[in-house]
Amino acid sequence: MAINDIPRTLWWEDGTVYFVDQSRLPLVGDVLACTTAEGVCAVITGMAVRGAPALGVAAAMALAVWVANESGSIDGTEQFLAGLDATADTVTATRPTAVNLFWGVERIKRFARENADLPLAELRDLVVEEALAMAAEDEERNRAIGRNGAALLPEAARLLTHCNAGSLATVYFGTALGVIFTAHEQGKVAGVWVDETRPVLQGARLTAWELKLAGVPFRLITDNMAASVMRAGMVDAVIVGADRIAANGDVANKIGTYGLAVLCKEHGIPFYVAAPTSTFDLTLESGDDIRIEQRDPREVEGVTFSGVLEPGSPSETRAFESLTSEGPYSMPLAKGHAIEISRKGGGYQVDGWVRIAPPGVEVYNPAFDVTPAEYVTAIITETGVSRPPYGESLSIACAGSGAIHEL
Ligand code: MRU
C-alpha cells in the first residue's frame, strides 16, 4: 500500500481526456473517455470529476478536446477564438463555486489570445499543450503544498479532515491530503479522523479510500462526531481544502467546514486551509460575494449507491441475465426509490437511490459554506504559508505564482 497506488484523476491520450469516475468510487472504478467539450461538461455536472483543482484542469481539458476534435471546420483565427469563448461559457456554467474552474478556462483563453498571431494549426497544438502543462503543474504545486503544510504539524499528529481534498480532488497528490501524505512519509501522523461528509459522502467514499491505499492510519466518523472527538482532546489540527478564497481570507469549502472551524476556535485547535493559489479570487472582497452551489434535493432526501453484483448461484446468474437482456433494467419501486441493474464486463452493476425522508419534504441543500477568515489559522499554498492579516499575505502568496486574478 502506497500513495502510488492511487490512480491519476485524469489524463490525456491522443485527443481523448480520461477521467476516473468518482461518482461511483470506491465500489465501482470506471474510467470515462471524453472526446468533446460537452462530454467533459457532463462529467463535471455528474461529479465524476470534482474537487476544485481537478475542476480547473478538467475545464482546461474541455477546451483542449474542443480544439483538438471540434474546431476542425474553423479556418480563421477570429472565428476560432469566438468558438473557444463560447465553449468556455458552457464549461463555466457547469458548477459555480470552485473558482479554479473559471481560472482553468481563463488561462486557456488568455493563452490563445496571446498567441493569436500564429498560424491556426500551430495555435491549436499550443493550446492543447497548455492544457497538458496545467495538468503537469498541478502535481508539482500539490507536492509543494504538502511540504509547506507538513512543516506546521507536530510529531504524532492527530488530524481531522472534511470532504475530499485528496489526490482525486486534484490531478494527483491532493492539497489537504497532500499535507497529510507528506507528514505521513515523515513519520509524523498518528492518525486521521475522516468526516464522512454528508450528503455526497466524499469523505467516506474517497478520502477513506485514498488514505487506505496510502497506508495512512485513519478512522471514519459521521460529521456530527467531530465536536466530541475534539472535546475529548483527540485532535491536534484540522486541515481542509478550499473551493474559493476571497481577498480577505474568507474560505468557501464543502458544507460543514464552517462548523469545524468554529469548533476549532472553541477547543483551541489550529484550523488550516490547504489550497493552490489558483483557488484565490482576489476580485472578491469577502466570502459574502461567493456564489454557493445549490444541489439536487435528492442528495439529502435519500442515499445513492453503486456496487457490483456477485451472483451466488447459476439461477441468480440466469435471473440477472434475463433482467438485463435488453439493456439496463430499472426495477419498478414505490416512493421514488430507484434501482437499475446493468451488465458490466462479464458481470453486473447496480446503481440506486433509496429514499430516507418522507416524500414531499422541503429540502435545503447548499454544497458549500463560507468560513470567515477570523477562524482560519493559516492558508497553506504552493508558495508558502499565509497568516492573518490575509488582505496582505494572500497578495504576497499570489505574486509570481502564476495566479491570474487581479491583485
Ligand atoms: O462538491 P465537491 O466534491 O467538488 O467539493 C469538493 C470540496 O469541497 C473540496 O474540499 C475542495 O474542492 C478542495 S479540493 C482540494
Tab-separated table of C-alpha atoms and ligand atoms in Angstrom, residues 47 50-53 95 163-165 169 175 202 241-243 253-254 368, ligand 1:
chain	number	residue	atom	x	y	z
A	47	MET	CA	-19.471	14.802	-10.307
A	50	ARG	CA	-14.890	17.070	-8.604
A	51	GLY	CA	-12.677	18.968	-6.194
A	52	ALA	CA	-11.538	22.492	-7.029
A	53	PRO	CA	-8.046	21.924	-8.516
A	95	ARG	CA	-20.596	24.439	-11.367
A	163	CYS	CA	-14.724	16.123	2.326
A	164	ASN	CA	-12.024	15.026	-0.104
A	165	ALA	CA	-9.149	17.392	-0.736
A	169	ALA	CA	-9.659	16.381	-5.975
A	175	THR	CA	-3.945	19.536	-1.127
A	202	GLN	CA	-16.750	12.353	-0.373
A	241	GLY	CA	-9.153	22.236	1.142
A	242	ALA	CA	-10.948	25.189	-0.419
A	243	ASP	CA	-13.116	25.976	-3.418
A	253	ASN	CA	-15.333	24.876	1.095
A	254	LYS	CA	-17.578	21.834	1.431
A	368	PHE	CA	-20.561	24.721	0.272
B	1	MRU	O1	-18.538	19.141	-4.344
B	1	MRU	P1	-17.084	18.770	-4.427
B	1	MRU	O2	-16.811	17.340	-4.141
B	1	MRU	O3	-16.453	19.250	-5.715
B	1	MRU	O4	-16.427	19.615	-3.249
B	1	MRU	C1	-15.056	19.490	-3.020
B	1	MRU	C2	-14.590	20.252	-1.848
B	1	MRU	O5	-15.320	20.971	-1.199
B	1	MRU	C3	-13.125	20.178	-1.550
B	1	MRU	O6	-12.894	20.281	-0.182
B	1	MRU	C4	-12.443	21.353	-2.251
B	1	MRU	O7	-12.765	21.382	-3.607
B	1	MRU	C5	-10.984	21.315	-2.094
B	1	MRU	S1	-10.298	20.040	-3.055
B	1	MRU	C6	-8.623	20.113	-2.999
